């Protein structure tokens, strides 16, 4: 069965510092992988996605993620965090042809001045 | 880009009443839509898959008679919470995949916050 693990419930980083949010997945083949961001009381916004090809994926707002098959990971990174990046981040996995998306538990990012 | 809307954005109702939430794909057709619920500070849990012209497929543990789903057209799916109780209070989010393209991407609605008193 598909599953997604985000080991960090919350992370605090200083503004301007680098960020890495961890995500591990379980799936029999190469899944579709996503990172979403959710601001308080809001819907989801897609940051980036990986389907195939280059394992380093660039997204919006300066985010990137790297797919590592050997580690079953899809960690999200940003070189310099801004205060507006404070939000909840969800890693998600989808099965090719199936559309259904399974979400991780989420990581709440706090940004301190 | 593709847009999915939800109506209402928030609703307060009395215990025992029914509430209908609409999910619309505004500029594309969706034969399939998904309904999620999210409790405070928790992740999204898939409730059911809404299929146009046929019955919805519910995830394990989701009561079919409690959460009625109707996918009446290629752009509209509705979720009706019947005989709502306080424990049904949650954030409900729908999504629709943009089918027919090589890469499957879900477009999420902004969510509907339900509070049952």
PDB file of C-alpha atoms in Angstrom:
ATOM      1  CA  UNK A   1       0.000   0.000   0.000  1.00  0.00           C
ATOM      2  CA  UNK A   2       1.058   3.554  -0.607  1.00  0.00           C
ATOM      3  CA  UNK A   3       2.136   5.652   2.338  1.00  0.00           C
ATOM      4  CA  UNK A   4       3.926   8.891   2.999  1.00  0.00           C
ATOM      5  CA  UNK A   5       5.962   9.730   6.078  1.00  0.00           C
ATOM      6  CA  UNK A   6       6.954  13.207   7.142  1.00  0.00           C
ATOM      7  CA  UNK A   7       9.076  12.610  10.232  1.00  0.00           C
ATOM      8  CA  UNK A   8       9.100  16.196  11.448  1.00  0.00           C
ATOM      9  CA  UNK A   9       5.847  17.484  12.915  1.00  0.00           C
ATOM     10  CA  UNK A  10       7.204  21.006  13.088  1.00  0.00           C
ATOM     11  CA  UNK A  11      10.399  22.826  12.237  1.00  0.00           C
ATOM     12  CA  UNK A  12      11.610  26.284  13.205  1.00  0.00           C
ATOM     13  CA  UNK A  13      14.168  28.136  11.113  1.00  0.00           C
ATOM     14  CA  UNK A  14      15.479  31.662  11.156  1.00  0.00           C
ATOM     15  CA  UNK A  15      14.580  33.976   8.331  1.00  0.00           C
ATOM     16  CA  UNK A  16      17.282  33.776   5.689  1.00  0.00           C
ATOM     17  CA  UNK A  17      18.420  30.328   6.746  1.00  0.00           C
ATOM     18  CA  UNK A  18      18.170  27.266   4.553  1.00  0.00           C
ATOM     19  CA  UNK A  19      15.357  24.755   4.873  1.00  0.00           C
ATOM     20  CA  UNK A  20      14.950  21.052   4.277  1.00  0.00           C
ATOM     21  CA  UNK A  21      11.701  19.207   4.903  1.00  0.00           C
ATOM     22  CA  UNK A  22      11.882  15.453   4.845  1.00  0.00           C
ATOM     23  CA  UNK A  23       9.552  13.080   3.085  1.00  0.00           C
ATOM     24  CA  UNK A  24       9.732   9.309   2.663  1.00  0.00           C
ATOM     25  CA  UNK A  25       7.290   7.261   0.659  1.00  0.00           C
ATOM     26  CA  UNK A  26       6.357   3.653   0.276  1.00  0.00           C
ATOM     27  CA  UNK A  27       5.229   2.445  -3.113  1.00  0.00           C
ATOM     28  CA  UNK A  28       5.925  -0.545  -5.306  1.00  0.00           C
ATOM     29  CA  UNK A  29       7.049   1.405  -8.331  1.00  0.00           C
ATOM     30  CA  UNK A  30       8.001   4.982  -9.040  1.00  0.00           C
ATOM     31  CA  UNK A  31       5.086   7.078  -7.867  1.00  0.00           C
ATOM     32  CA  UNK A  32       4.059  10.576  -8.677  1.00  0.00           C
ATOM     33  CA  UNK A  33       5.336  12.821  -5.889  1.00  0.00           C
ATOM     34  CA  UNK A  34       4.093  16.214  -4.811  1.00  0.00           C
ATOM     35  CA  UNK A  35       4.710  18.938  -2.288  1.00  0.00           C
ATOM     36  CA  UNK A  36       1.859  21.209  -1.281  1.00  0.00           C
ATOM     37  CA  UNK A  37       1.721  24.204   1.009  1.00  0.00           C
ATOM     38  CA  UNK A  38      -1.274  25.237   3.074  1.00  0.00           C
ATOM     39  CA  UNK A  39      -1.556  28.557   4.852  1.00  0.00           C
ATOM     40  CA  UNK A  40      -3.832  28.734   7.904  1.00  0.00           C
ATOM     41  CA  UNK A  41      -7.471  28.248   6.944  1.00  0.00           C
ATOM     42  CA  UNK A  42      -6.625  28.026   3.277  1.00  0.00           C
ATOM     43  CA  UNK A  43      -6.678  25.377   0.591  1.00  0.00           C
ATOM     44  CA  UNK A  44      -3.679  23.673  -0.890  1.00  0.00           C
ATOM     45  CA  UNK A  45      -1.191  25.156  -3.286  1.00  0.00           C
ATOM     46  CA  UNK A  46       1.026  22.925  -5.374  1.00  0.00           C
ATOM     47  CA  UNK A  47       4.704  23.781  -4.933  1.00  0.00           C
ATOM     48  CA  UNK A  48       6.173  21.188  -7.243  1.00  0.00           C
ATOM     49  CA  UNK A  49       5.739  17.681  -8.570  1.00  0.00           C
ATOM     50  CA  UNK A  50       7.848  14.815  -9.843  1.00  0.00           C
ATOM     51  CA  UNK A  51       6.651  12.349 -12.431  1.00  0.00           C
ATOM     52  CA  UNK A  52       9.817  11.269 -14.216  1.00  0.00           C
ATOM     53  CA  UNK A  53      13.037  12.582 -15.680  1.00  0.00           C
ATOM     54  CA  UNK A  54      15.397  14.888 -13.847  1.00  0.00           C
ATOM     55  CA  UNK A  55      15.378  13.959 -10.171  1.00  0.00           C
ATOM     56  CA  UNK A  56      15.897  17.555  -9.068  1.00  0.00           C
ATOM     57  CA  UNK A  57      12.634  19.403  -9.487  1.00  0.00           C
ATOM     58  CA  UNK A  58      12.202  23.153  -9.352  1.00  0.00           C
ATOM     59  CA  UNK A  59       9.001  24.615  -8.042  1.00  0.00           C
ATOM     60  CA  UNK A  60       7.399  27.923  -7.246  1.00  0.00           C
ATOM     61  CA  UNK A  61       8.512  30.373  -4.569  1.00  0.00           C
ATOM     62  CA  UNK A  62      12.132  29.232  -4.819  1.00  0.00           C
ATOM     63  CA  UNK A  63      11.493  25.680  -3.624  1.00  0.00           C
ATOM     64  CA  UNK A  64      13.097  22.580  -5.034  1.00  0.00           C
ATOM     65  CA  UNK A  65      12.911  18.875  -4.242  1.00  0.00           C
ATOM     66  CA  UNK A  66      15.103  15.931  -5.034  1.00  0.00           C
ATOM     67  CA  UNK A  67      13.814  12.450  -5.744  1.00  0.00           C
ATOM     68  CA  UNK A  68      16.121   9.743  -4.440  1.00  0.00           C
ATOM     69  CA  UNK A  69      14.899   6.328  -5.413  1.00  0.00           C
ATOM     70  CA  UNK A  70      17.486   4.465  -3.304  1.00  0.00           C
ATOM     71  CA  UNK A  71      16.252   6.257  -0.181  1.00  0.00           C
ATOM     72  CA  UNK A  72      12.569   6.441  -1.160  1.00  0.00           C
ATOM     73  CA  UNK A  73      12.772  10.107  -0.352  1.00  0.00           C
ATOM     74  CA  UNK A  74      11.541  13.350  -1.838  1.00  0.00           C
ATOM     75  CA  UNK A  75      12.882  16.102   0.407  1.00  0.00           C
ATOM     76  CA  UNK A  76      11.899  19.720  -0.085  1.00  0.00           C
ATOM     77  CA  UNK A  77      14.535  22.439   0.111  1.00  0.00           C
ATOM     78  CA  UNK A  78      14.819  26.181  -0.021  1.00  0.00           C
ATOM     79  CA  UNK A  79      18.132  28.045   0.249  1.00  0.00           C
ATOM     80  CA  UNK A  80      16.790  31.101   2.064  1.00  0.00           C
ATOM     81  CA  UNK A  81      13.535  31.113   3.970  1.00  0.00           C
ATOM     82  CA  UNK A  82      11.260  34.149   4.096  1.00  0.00           C
ATOM     83  CA  UNK A  83       8.808  34.916   6.904  1.00  0.00           C
ATOM     84  CA  UNK A  84       5.953  34.397   4.428  1.00  0.00           C
ATOM     85  CA  UNK A  85       7.000  30.757   4.044  1.00  0.00           C
ATOM     86  CA  UNK A  86       5.564  29.939   7.469  1.00  0.00           C
ATOM     87  CA  UNK A  87       2.813  27.415   6.748  1.00  0.00           C
ATOM     88  CA  UNK A  88       1.979  23.724   6.741  1.00  0.00           C
ATOM     89  CA  UNK A  89       3.741  21.618   4.127  1.00  0.00           C
ATOM     90  CA  UNK A  90       2.400  18.337   2.852  1.00  0.00           C
ATOM     91  CA  UNK A  91       4.221  15.700   0.884  1.00  0.00           C
ATOM     92  CA  UNK A  92       1.942  13.506  -1.198  1.00  0.00           C
ATOM     93  CA  UNK A  93       2.129  10.472  -3.414  1.00  0.00           C
ATOM     94  CA  UNK A  94      -0.101   9.486  -6.299  1.00  0.00           C
ATOM     95  CA  UNK A  95      -0.244   6.340  -8.368  1.00  0.00           C
ATOM     96  CA  UNK A  96       0.231   6.693 -12.110  1.00  0.00           C
ATOM     97  CA  UNK A  97      -3.121   6.266 -13.789  1.00  0.00           C
ATOM     98  CA  UNK A  98      -4.968   6.280 -10.507  1.00  0.00           C
ATOM     99  CA  UNK A  99      -5.227   9.966  -9.668  1.00  0.00           C
ATOM    100  CA  UNK A 100      -5.801   9.197  -5.996  1.00  0.00           C
ATOM    101  CA  UNK A 101      -3.438  11.204  -3.799  1.00  0.00           C
ATOM    102  CA  UNK A 102      -2.255  10.130  -0.359  1.00  0.00           C
ATOM    103  CA  UNK A 103      -0.920  12.813   1.962  1.00  0.00           C
ATOM    104  CA  UNK A 104       1.698  12.762   4.650  1.00  0.00           C
ATOM    105  CA  UNK A 105       0.895  14.083   8.095  1.00  0.00           C
ATOM    106  CA  UNK A 106       2.395  17.456   7.289  1.00  0.00           C
ATOM    107  CA  UNK A 107       5.221  19.558   8.695  1.00  0.00           C
ATOM    108  CA  UNK A 108       4.477  22.933  10.171  1.00  0.00           C
ATOM    109  CA  UNK A 109       7.165  25.485   9.426  1.00  0.00           C
ATOM    110  CA  UNK A 110       7.777  28.346  11.824  1.00  0.00           C
ATOM    111  CA  UNK A 111      10.050  31.197  10.761  1.00  0.00           C
ATOM    112  CA  UNK A 112      11.683  33.348  13.399  1.00  0.00           C
ATOM    113  CA  UNK A 113      13.027  36.810  12.791  1.00  0.00           C
TER     114      UNK A 113
ATOM    115  CA  UNK B   1      -4.510  27.252 -14.951  1.00  0.00           C
ATOM    116  CA  UNK B   2      -7.311  24.948 -13.955  1.00  0.00           C
ATOM    117  CA  UNK B   3      -9.543  26.164 -11.138  1.00  0.00           C
ATOM    118  CA  UNK B   4     -11.716  24.296  -8.683  1.00  0.00           C
ATOM    119  CA  UNK B   5     -14.208  26.157  -6.547  1.00  0.00           C
ATOM    120  CA  UNK B   6     -16.150  25.152  -3.475  1.00  0.00           C
ATOM    121  CA  UNK B   7     -19.317  26.562  -2.067  1.00  0.00           C
ATOM    122  CA  UNK B   8     -19.897  27.564   0.616  1.00  0.00           C
ATOM    123  CA  UNK B   9     -16.506  28.510   1.993  1.00  0.00           C
ATOM    124  CA  UNK B  10     -17.818  28.100   5.508  1.00  0.00           C
ATOM    125  CA  UNK B  11     -21.060  26.984   7.084  1.00  0.00           C
ATOM    126  CA  UNK B  12     -22.472  26.759  10.580  1.00  0.00           C
ATOM    127  CA  UNK B  13     -25.403  24.466  11.192  1.00  0.00           C
ATOM    128  CA  UNK B  14     -27.374  22.945  14.027  1.00  0.00           C
ATOM    129  CA  UNK B  15     -26.887  19.367  15.067  1.00  0.00           C
ATOM    130  CA  UNK B  16     -29.236  17.048  13.191  1.00  0.00           C
ATOM    131  CA  UNK B  17     -29.472  19.111  10.033  1.00  0.00           C
ATOM    132  CA  UNK B  18     -27.962  18.295   6.646  1.00  0.00           C
ATOM    133  CA  UNK B  19     -25.397  20.371   4.835  1.00  0.00           C
ATOM    134  CA  UNK B  20     -24.532  20.306   1.151  1.00  0.00           C
ATOM    135  CA  UNK B  21     -21.100  21.298  -0.132  1.00  0.00           C
ATOM    136  CA  UNK B  22     -20.493  21.899  -3.825  1.00  0.00           C
ATOM    137  CA  UNK B  23     -17.287  21.334  -5.733  1.00  0.00           C
ATOM    138  CA  UNK B  24     -17.003  22.719  -9.245  1.00  0.00           C
ATOM    139  CA  UNK B  25     -14.333  22.500 -11.891  1.00  0.00           C
ATOM    140  CA  UNK B  26     -14.586  25.911 -13.498  1.00  0.00           C
ATOM    141  CA  UNK B  27     -12.709  25.561 -16.747  1.00  0.00           C
ATOM    142  CA  UNK B  28     -12.329  21.856 -17.313  1.00  0.00           C
ATOM    143  CA  UNK B  29     -14.348  18.693 -17.102  1.00  0.00           C
ATOM    144  CA  UNK B  30     -13.740  16.189 -14.371  1.00  0.00           C
ATOM    145  CA  UNK B  31     -15.150  12.691 -14.555  1.00  0.00           C
ATOM    146  CA  UNK B  32     -13.559  12.044 -11.185  1.00  0.00           C
ATOM    147  CA  UNK B  33     -13.356  14.227  -8.119  1.00  0.00           C
ATOM    148  CA  UNK B  34     -12.042  13.508  -4.658  1.00  0.00           C
ATOM    149  CA  UNK B  35     -13.300  14.544  -1.261  1.00  0.00           C
ATOM    150  CA  UNK B  36     -11.009  14.992   1.719  1.00  0.00           C
ATOM    151  CA  UNK B  37     -11.540  16.050   5.276  1.00  0.00           C
ATOM    152  CA  UNK B  38      -8.990  17.688   7.480  1.00  0.00           C
ATOM    153  CA  UNK B  39      -9.197  17.992  11.236  1.00  0.00           C
ATOM    154  CA  UNK B  40      -7.381  20.860  12.926  1.00  0.00           C
ATOM    155  CA  UNK B  41      -3.630  20.515  12.734  1.00  0.00           C
ATOM    156  CA  UNK B  42      -3.906  17.207  10.929  1.00  0.00           C
ATOM    157  CA  UNK B  43      -3.405  15.969   7.408  1.00  0.00           C
ATOM    158  CA  UNK B  44      -5.948  15.488   4.675  1.00  0.00           C
ATOM    159  CA  UNK B  45      -7.732  12.182   4.784  1.00  0.00           C
ATOM    160  CA  UNK B  46      -9.286  10.899   1.613  1.00  0.00           C
ATOM    161  CA  UNK B  47     -12.973  10.214   2.165  1.00  0.00           C
ATOM    162  CA  UNK B  48     -14.240   9.143  -1.216  1.00  0.00           C
ATOM    163  CA  UNK B  49     -13.840   9.214  -4.951  1.00  0.00           C
ATOM    164  CA  UNK B  50     -16.715  10.825  -6.789  1.00  0.00           C
ATOM    165  CA  UNK B  51     -17.445   9.359 -10.204  1.00  0.00           C
ATOM    166  CA  UNK B  52     -19.592  11.138 -12.762  1.00  0.00           C
ATOM    167  CA  UNK B  53     -22.618   9.078 -13.627  1.00  0.00           C
ATOM    168  CA  UNK B  54     -21.954   6.306 -11.146  1.00  0.00           C
ATOM    169  CA  UNK B  55     -21.703   5.605  -7.459  1.00  0.00           C
ATOM    170  CA  UNK B  56     -18.961   7.091  -5.368  1.00  0.00           C
ATOM    171  CA  UNK B  57     -16.225   4.909  -3.969  1.00  0.00           C
ATOM    172  CA  UNK B  58     -15.733   5.364  -0.237  1.00  0.00           C
ATOM    173  CA  UNK B  59     -12.578   4.799   1.740  1.00  0.00           C
ATOM    174  CA  UNK B  60     -12.596   2.326   4.567  1.00  0.00           C
ATOM    175  CA  UNK B  61     -14.256   3.676   7.662  1.00  0.00           C
ATOM    176  CA  UNK B  62     -16.250   6.396   5.904  1.00  0.00           C
ATOM    177  CA  UNK B  63     -20.010   6.068   6.317  1.00  0.00           C
ATOM    178  CA  UNK B  64     -21.751   6.089   2.955  1.00  0.00           C
ATOM    179  CA  UNK B  65     -25.105   7.039   4.400  1.00  0.00           C
ATOM    180  CA  UNK B  66     -23.573   9.831   6.393  1.00  0.00           C
ATOM    181  CA  UNK B  67     -21.639  11.443   3.587  1.00  0.00           C
ATOM    182  CA  UNK B  68     -23.703  11.374   0.429  1.00  0.00           C
ATOM    183  CA  UNK B  69     -21.858  12.134  -2.773  1.00  0.00           C
ATOM    184  CA  UNK B  70     -23.477  13.000  -6.064  1.00  0.00           C
ATOM    185  CA  UNK B  71     -21.502  13.688  -9.223  1.00  0.00           C
ATOM    186  CA  UNK B  72     -24.317  14.942 -11.422  1.00  0.00           C
ATOM    187  CA  UNK B  73     -22.301  16.519 -14.194  1.00  0.00           C
ATOM    188  CA  UNK B  74     -18.780  16.719 -15.526  1.00  0.00           C
ATOM    189  CA  UNK B  75     -18.162  19.913 -13.594  1.00  0.00           C
ATOM    190  CA  UNK B  76     -20.034  19.411 -10.330  1.00  0.00           C
ATOM    191  CA  UNK B  77     -19.777  17.068  -7.380  1.00  0.00           C
ATOM    192  CA  UNK B  78     -21.680  17.551  -4.140  1.00  0.00           C
ATOM    193  CA  UNK B  79     -21.035  16.218  -0.669  1.00  0.00           C
ATOM    194  CA  UNK B  80     -23.986  16.177   1.698  1.00  0.00           C
ATOM    195  CA  UNK B  81     -23.315  15.667   5.361  1.00  0.00           C
ATOM    196  CA  UNK B  82     -26.561  14.168   6.631  1.00  0.00           C
ATOM    197  CA  UNK B  83     -27.786  14.561  10.201  1.00  0.00           C
ATOM    198  CA  UNK B  84     -24.665  16.453  11.066  1.00  0.00           C
ATOM    199  CA  UNK B  85     -23.198  16.220  14.556  1.00  0.00           C
ATOM    200  CA  UNK B  86     -20.453  18.223  16.246  1.00  0.00           C
ATOM    201  CA  UNK B  87     -17.889  15.525  15.458  1.00  0.00           C
ATOM    202  CA  UNK B  88     -18.512  16.181  11.756  1.00  0.00           C
ATOM    203  CA  UNK B  89     -17.079  19.648  12.175  1.00  0.00           C
ATOM    204  CA  UNK B  90     -14.061  19.764   9.935  1.00  0.00           C
ATOM    205  CA  UNK B  91     -12.448  21.319   6.889  1.00  0.00           C
ATOM    206  CA  UNK B  92     -13.668  19.599   3.730  1.00  0.00           C
ATOM    207  CA  UNK B  93     -11.595  19.877   0.569  1.00  0.00           C
ATOM    208  CA  UNK B  94     -12.335  18.582  -2.885  1.00  0.00           C
ATOM    209  CA  UNK B  95      -9.981  18.030  -5.771  1.00  0.00           C
ATOM    210  CA  UNK B  96     -10.229  17.211  -9.429  1.00  0.00           C
ATOM    211  CA  UNK B  97      -7.571  15.816 -11.715  1.00  0.00           C
ATOM    212  CA  UNK B  98      -6.955  17.465 -15.042  1.00  0.00           C
ATOM    213  CA  UNK B  99      -7.322  14.357 -17.130  1.00  0.00           C
ATOM    214  CA  UNK B 100      -6.290  13.940 -20.693  1.00  0.00           C
ATOM    215  CA  UNK B 101      -2.801  15.261 -20.214  1.00  0.00           C
ATOM    216  CA  UNK B 102       0.406  13.288 -19.854  1.00  0.00           C
ATOM    217  CA  UNK B 103       0.960  14.347 -16.296  1.00  0.00           C
ATOM    218  CA  UNK B 104      -1.809  13.880 -13.778  1.00  0.00           C
ATOM    219  CA  UNK B 105      -2.200  16.852 -11.562  1.00  0.00           C
ATOM    220  CA  UNK B 106      -4.841  17.394  -8.928  1.00  0.00           C
ATOM    221  CA  UNK B 107      -6.396  20.797  -8.549  1.00  0.00           C
ATOM    222  CA  UNK B 108      -7.722  21.494  -5.104  1.00  0.00           C
ATOM    223  CA  UNK B 109     -10.622  23.624  -4.078  1.00  0.00           C
ATOM    224  CA  UNK B 110     -10.172  26.244  -1.354  1.00  0.00           C
ATOM    225  CA  UNK B 111     -12.040  24.127   1.171  1.00  0.00           C
ATOM    226  CA  UNK B 112     -15.252  24.408   3.152  1.00  0.00           C
ATOM    227  CA  UNK B 113     -15.157  24.829   6.889  1.00  0.00           C
ATOM    228  CA  UNK B 114     -18.107  23.161   8.600  1.00  0.00           C
ATOM    229  CA  UNK B 115     -19.022  23.867  12.175  1.00  0.00           C
ATOM    230  CA  UNK B 116     -21.846  21.867  13.697  1.00  0.00           C
ATOM    231  CA  UNK B 117     -23.283  23.284  16.893  1.00  0.00           C
TER     232      UNK B 117
END
